[in-house]
Amino acid sequence: MTSPTTAPTASGTDAGSVLEIRDLHVTVGEGDDAKEILRGVDLTVRGGETHAIMGPNGSGKSTLAYSIAGHPKYTITGGTVTLDGEDVLAMTVDERARAGLFLAMQYPVEVPGVSVSNFLRTAATAVTGQAPKLRTWVKDVRTEMEALEMDSAFAERNVNEGFSGGEKKRHEILQMRLLKPKVAILDETDSGLDVDALRVVSEGVNRAKADSPVGVLLITHYTRILRYIKPDFVHVFVAGRVVEEGGPELAEKLENEGYAAYVKDSNEQAKLEASQG
Amino acid sequence: MSAQNTGTDDQTTLTTDTAALAGELFAPGVGAQAGPPTTPAPGTGTAGDTPPGAHSHGGPAPTGSPAERFTSTDPDAFPRPTGREEEWRFTPLRRLRTLLDGAPSTTRLQWDTDLPEGVELTSVPAGDPLLQGLPEPVDRLAALTRRYSDGADVLRIAKEAVLDRPVSLRLSGTGSEDVVWGQLVVEVGQFAQATVVLDHAGLARYSGGVAFLLGDGAQLTVVSVQEWAPGTVHGGQYDAVVGRDATLKQVVVTLGGDLVRLVSNVQYAGPGGQADLYGVYFADESQHQEHRLWVDHATPHCRSYVVYKGALQGEKAHTVWIGDVRIRPAAIGTDTYELNRNLVLTDGARADSVPNLEIETGEIVGAGHASATGRFDDEQLFYLCSRGIDAETARRLVVRGFFADVVQHIGIPALQDRLMATIEARLGALPDLEEQPVEVV
Ligand SMILES: Nc1ncnc2c1ncn2[C@@H]1O[C@H](COP(=O)(O)OP(=O)(O)OP(=O)(O)O)[C@@H](O)[C@H]1O
Ligand SMILES: [Mg+2]
């Protein structure tokens, strides 16, 4: 294993961190099938800030999230991603997590035969660099599960196996709470949640924000989660790049007017680029 | 639908067929011949006026339906296997010759038993009516075994007995050159609840038949562990006859030995029966592990659920899984599902997986199968790594989980721990696990 020399541990930071994404280009597929999904993303997320990313289906929001986390399906063809100046793109998937990045996935993966408790403890050990003390660990897990209104029986179940959509999302936020990242990317954590679950999950994120200056990149289609988790910035994401930025009021505008205007602009620009190229 | 793999496929493919299309698959009347015996009848007779499917050379004429299974107690009724036969085509016959050419012998495995109250261990001589009522051998080796075992050991679990601990039969090979022939009959009385562990170890050339006869409402968990020493050759036929509303859970764990070939057959003696057949196997360099299942639904409203998972590592590690499920015309209300997953950990290993579902009535609750052979599930690895877990630990967790998923069905913590420890030790020996990059293909 490569040792994470470039990856300081996530714990023990007081000052906020900075995640900087510069002109990020990403493709999926190989060879002739390669398709550019991200077409020059620029974004800076500072510790303590909450950024909402809103955009139509297929615009590349999950691609951005996965590319930052290091999913090997995506090929970075240009640009940089740094966390506190460290080159994130040079790190392995696990090093990125240990450096303080966290991705709450849109579709969390089932891992048969691996219990939640074993998984959480292994992850916490990896991220903090030492096995957590059993007594405090058990208490921490229990407290957070209660806060997220998760039955303690989940600890003995297999990771995400047979979990409902809402249970999977709570489990993602449970991990965020226990792993204490510097920057958390929440990919549609609100989808598929009923009103109660949305509140419970949002409160989990807000507790994380209160505990430490975590930077939050919140990918969503709806403003309803933004009533619980207040964004400082809203970015409109269309066809693989950020096309507009603003404050919380932008979210309201998007909810009322949709993305039609941005999509049209983006199409025209794509045509222009094609004719130039 | 069949899925086979040469071990070079590094993509995880999942094929699932939910076959509710029986009406389209089989014309009315086709395949409507007599089923297997629904009760183990005395002599060679069966329920109904025809012998069980192609029971002897004079059996019923072929009907054009999916192949009937030939059964006989006479070894010479089966041709000598050449390797071209369907049931032998995956087996390295050269390595099985010791058994197929084996002479009669009186050598036995060493038995160490733990028998809770409510259990009796006895024996019956050859020719006993109990033996004549058993499901018949399906291949030459099984027929030789029935003949040469010369009687049978009988484990009786009293009617309505609820055992306070598992029955443990530790069967050890003594290293003898002689072939050991064995026949065991496990009779579970009505409404009894029992767990029986057959724990195989040591060095042997062993061919053993085991019949499980479940009375109405009985609940039996059978665990068969093959932790043989290297060099062992083990052939076996397991037959279960599941009574009305009875439940069989069978967990087969094959880890050791040179060649292990187990044939597990299930039939139902009345409606409401359930059979859960679980298996795990782990083949290292040059090990051959073959598990053949045949679930014969000839009775209404029975269920079967089959999950076999295996991992392979090293040159010439070879596993074979054949899952035959047949739903005969009478078996309305059947619910069946079978799954085989193979994890190919290194190059040079080969996993064959052939699920086979034959449905002769449209009036079923469900029927499906899935077979997948491949490398690690990269999405699982990514998920774990994205939580800071290094790739090597993530792989161990995934493989461990892959096995634990089945092993946990045994329900005996001490045995589960022992088996998982063995598996983990075997994984530890994996040479290039560290070097494999986490790659999504
Ligand atoms: N393996 C692949 N091959 C080809 N195209 C792909 C592949 N994976 C993803 N894509 C495409 O990339 C585009 C972006 O997908 P992505 O999941 O990032 O969108 P999204 O913005 O998260 O959408 P949603 O709001 O529906 O979650 C889509 O058009 C998708 O079809
Ligand atoms: Mg998405």
JSON list of C-alpha atoms in Angstrom, two decimals, chain A residues 1 66 69-73 93-95 97-98 101-105 107-114 118-119 122-124 126-127 158-161 168 171-172 175 179, chain B residues 309 341 377-406 408 420 433-434 436 438-441:
[
{"chain": "A", "resi": 1, "resn": "MET", "atom": "CA", "xyz": [0.00, 0.00, 0.00]},
{"chain": "A", "resi": 66, "resn": "TYR", "atom": "CA", "xyz": [-17.58, 10.62, -8.22]},
{"chain": "A", "resi": 69, "resn": "ALA", "atom": "CA", "xyz": [-14.02, 10.85, -4.80]},
{"chain": "A", "resi": 70, "resn": "GLY", "atom": "CA", "xyz": [-11.92, 8.98, -7.35]},
{"chain": "A", "resi": 71, "resn": "HIS", "atom": "CA", "xyz": [-14.31, 6.49, -8.87]},
{"chain": "A", "resi": 72, "resn": "PRO", "atom": "CA", "xyz": [-12.23, 4.66, -11.49]},
{"chain": "A", "resi": 73, "resn": "LYS", "atom": "CA", "xyz": [-15.03, 4.68, -14.07]},
{"chain": "A", "resi": 93, "resn": "VAL", "atom": "CA", "xyz": [-9.74, 6.55, -3.42]},
{"chain": "A", "resi": 94, "resn": "ASP", "atom": "CA", "xyz": [-8.97, 5.67, 0.19]},
{"chain": "A", "resi": 95, "resn": "GLU", "atom": "CA", "xyz": [-6.31, 8.37, 0.48]},
{"chain": "A", "resi": 97, "resn": "ALA", "atom": "CA", "xyz": [-11.16, 9.85, 2.20]},
{"chain": "A", "resi": 98, "resn": "ARG", "atom": "CA", "xyz": [-8.34, 9.91, 4.69]},
{"chain": "A", "resi": 101, "resn": "LEU", "atom": "CA", "xyz": [-13.18, 14.06, 1.62]},
{"chain": "A", "resi": 102, "resn": "PHE", "atom": "CA", "xyz": [-16.51, 12.33, 1.99]},
{"chain": "A", "resi": 103, "resn": "LEU", "atom": "CA", "xyz": [-19.11, 11.41, -0.60]},
{"chain": "A", "resi": 104, "resn": "ALA", "atom": "CA", "xyz": [-22.66, 10.55, 0.44]},
{"chain": "A", "resi": 105, "resn": "MET", "atom": "CA", "xyz": [-23.72, 8.60, -2.60]},
{"chain": "A", "resi": 107, "resn": "TYR", "atom": "CA", "xyz": [-27.10, 5.15, -4.74]},
{"chain": "A", "resi": 108, "resn": "PRO", "atom": "CA", "xyz": [-25.21, 3.61, -1.80]},
{"chain": "A", "resi": 109, "resn": "VAL", "atom": "CA", "xyz": [-23.81, 0.16, -2.55]},
{"chain": "A", "resi": 110, "resn": "GLU", "atom": "CA", "xyz": [-24.87, -3.05, -0.83]},
{"chain": "A", "resi": 111, "resn": "VAL", "atom": "CA", "xyz": [-22.01, -5.09, 0.60]},
{"chain": "A", "resi": 112, "resn": "PRO", "atom": "CA", "xyz": [-23.25, -8.59, 1.47]},
{"chain": "A", "resi": 113, "resn": "GLY", "atom": "CA", "xyz": [-21.83, -10.26, 4.54]},
{"chain": "A", "resi": 114, "resn": "VAL", "atom": "CA", "xyz": [-20.18, -7.10, 5.94]},
{"chain": "A", "resi": 118, "resn": "ASN", "atom": "CA", "xyz": [-17.70, -3.81, 11.37]},
{"chain": "A", "resi": 119, "resn": "PHE", "atom": "CA", "xyz": [-17.73, -1.49, 8.39]},
{"chain": "A", "resi": 122, "resn": "THR", "atom": "CA", "xyz": [-12.97, -0.31, 10.02]},
{"chain": "A", "resi": 123, "resn": "ALA", "atom": "CA", "xyz": [-13.63, 2.98, 8.26]},
{"chain": "A", "resi": 124, "resn": "ALA", "atom": "CA", "xyz": [-13.15, 5.04, 11.42]},
{"chain": "A", "resi": 126, "resn": "ALA", "atom": "CA", "xyz": [-8.68, 3.94, 8.65]},
{"chain": "A", "resi": 127, "resn": "VAL", "atom": "CA", "xyz": [-9.65, 7.60, 8.66]},
{"chain": "A", "resi": 158, "resn": "ASN", "atom": "CA", "xyz": [-25.16, -6.07, 6.28]},
{"chain": "A", "resi": 159, "resn": "VAL", "atom": "CA", "xyz": [-24.07, -2.78, 4.75]},
{"chain": "A", "resi": 160, "resn": "ASN", "atom": "CA", "xyz": [-27.04, -1.27, 2.87]},
{"chain": "A", "resi": 161, "resn": "GLU", "atom": "CA", "xyz": [-28.43, -4.74, 2.17]},
{"chain": "A", "resi": 168, "resn": "LYS", "atom": "CA", "xyz": [-29.56, 4.10, 3.01]},
{"chain": "A", "resi": 171, "resn": "HIS", "atom": "CA", "xyz": [-26.68, 5.43, 6.89]},
{"chain": "A", "resi": 172, "resn": "GLU", "atom": "CA", "xyz": [-24.67, 7.75, 4.62]},
{"chain": "A", "resi": 175, "resn": "GLN", "atom": "CA", "xyz": [-20.95, 7.76, 8.24]},
{"chain": "A", "resi": 179, "resn": "LEU", "atom": "CA", "xyz": [-15.83, 10.05, 9.91]},
{"chain": "B", "resi": 309, "resn": "LYS", "atom": "CA", "xyz": [-21.07, -19.19, -3.47]},
{"chain": "B", "resi": 341, "resn": "ARG", "atom": "CA", "xyz": [-21.87, -16.71, -7.49]},
{"chain": "B", "resi": 377, "resn": "ASP", "atom": "CA", "xyz": [-17.43, -6.31, -7.36]},
{"chain": "B", "resi": 378, "resn": "ASP", "atom": "CA", "xyz": [-15.72, -3.02, -8.03]},
{"chain": "B", "resi": 379, "resn": "GLU", "atom": "CA", "xyz": [-18.61, -0.92, -6.84]},
{"chain": "B", "resi": 380, "resn": "GLN", "atom": "CA", "xyz": [-18.36, -2.61, -3.45]},
{"chain": "B", "resi": 381, "resn": "LEU", "atom": "CA", "xyz": [-14.63, -1.98, -3.33]},
{"chain": "B", "resi": 382, "resn": "PHE", "atom": "CA", "xyz": [-15.12, 1.64, -4.32]},
{"chain": "B", "resi": 383, "resn": "TYR", "atom": "CA", "xyz": [-17.72, 2.13, -1.62]},
{"chain": "B", "resi": 384, "resn": "LEU", "atom": "CA", "xyz": [-15.44, 0.77, 1.08]},
{"chain": "B", "resi": 385, "resn": "CYS", "atom": "CA", "xyz": [-12.37, 2.64, -0.18]},
{"chain": "B", "resi": 386, "resn": "SER", "atom": "CA", "xyz": [-14.33, 5.88, -0.35]},
{"chain": "B", "resi": 387, "resn": "ARG", "atom": "CA", "xyz": [-14.63, 5.54, 3.41]},
{"chain": "B", "resi": 388, "resn": "GLY", "atom": "CA", "xyz": [-10.87, 5.49, 3.84]},
{"chain": "B", "resi": 389, "resn": "ILE", "atom": "CA", "xyz": [-10.46, 1.73, 3.90]},
{"chain": "B", "resi": 390, "resn": "ASP", "atom": "CA", "xyz": [-7.38, 0.71, 1.92]},
{"chain": "B", "resi": 391, "resn": "ALA", "atom": "CA", "xyz": [-7.87, -1.48, -1.12]},
{"chain": "B", "resi": 392, "resn": "GLU", "atom": "CA", "xyz": [-6.34, -4.57, 0.46]},
{"chain": "B", "resi": 393, "resn": "THR", "atom": "CA", "xyz": [-8.53, -4.39, 3.56]},
{"chain": "B", "resi": 394, "resn": "ALA", "atom": "CA", "xyz": [-11.54, -3.64, 1.38]},
{"chain": "B", "resi": 395, "resn": "ARG", "atom": "CA", "xyz": [-10.92, -6.78, -0.67]},
{"chain": "B", "resi": 396, "resn": "ARG", "atom": "CA", "xyz": [-10.63, -8.87, 2.45]},
{"chain": "B", "resi": 397, "resn": "LEU", "atom": "CA", "xyz": [-13.86, -7.43, 3.79]},
{"chain": "B", "resi": 398, "resn": "VAL", "atom": "CA", "xyz": [-15.66, -8.11, 0.53]},
{"chain": "B", "resi": 399, "resn": "VAL", "atom": "CA", "xyz": [-14.42, -11.69, 0.21]},
{"chain": "B", "resi": 400, "resn": "ARG", "atom": "CA", "xyz": [-15.01, -12.38, 3.86]},
{"chain": "B", "resi": 401, "resn": "GLY", "atom": "CA", "xyz": [-18.50, -10.96, 3.48]},
{"chain": "B", "resi": 402, "resn": "PHE", "atom": "CA", "xyz": [-19.04, -13.01, 0.35]},
{"chain": "B", "resi": 403, "resn": "PHE", "atom": "CA", "xyz": [-18.55, -16.18, 2.40]},
{"chain": "B", "resi": 404, "resn": "ALA", "atom": "CA", "xyz": [-20.04, -14.96, 5.68]},
{"chain": "B", "resi": 405, "resn": "ASP", "atom": "CA", "xyz": [-23.24, -14.27, 3.84]},
{"chain": "B", "resi": 406, "resn": "VAL", "atom": "CA", "xyz": [-23.72, -18.03, 3.44]},
{"chain": "B", "resi": 408, "resn": "GLN", "atom": "CA", "xyz": [-24.05, -17.35, 8.81]},
{"chain": "B", "resi": 420, "resn": "MET", "atom": "CA", "xyz": [-14.43, -18.22, 8.71]},
{"chain": "B", "resi": 433, "resn": "LEU", "atom": "CA", "xyz": [-3.99, -9.61, -3.78]},
{"chain": "B", "resi": 434, "resn": "GLU", "atom": "CA", "xyz": [-1.98, -6.52, -2.86]},
{"chain": "B", "resi": 436, "resn": "GLN", "atom": "CA", "xyz": [-4.35, -5.78, -7.93]},
{"chain": "B", "resi": 438, "resn": "VAL", "atom": "CA", "xyz": [-8.96, -1.17, -7.82]},
{"chain": "B", "resi": 439, "resn": "GLU", "atom": "CA", "xyz": [-10.37, -0.94, -11.27]},
{"chain": "B", "resi": 440, "resn": "VAL", "atom": "CA", "xyz": [-13.90, -0.77, -12.46]},
{"chain": "B", "resi": 441, "resn": "VAL", "atom": "CA", "xyz": [-14.16, -2.61, -15.71]}
]
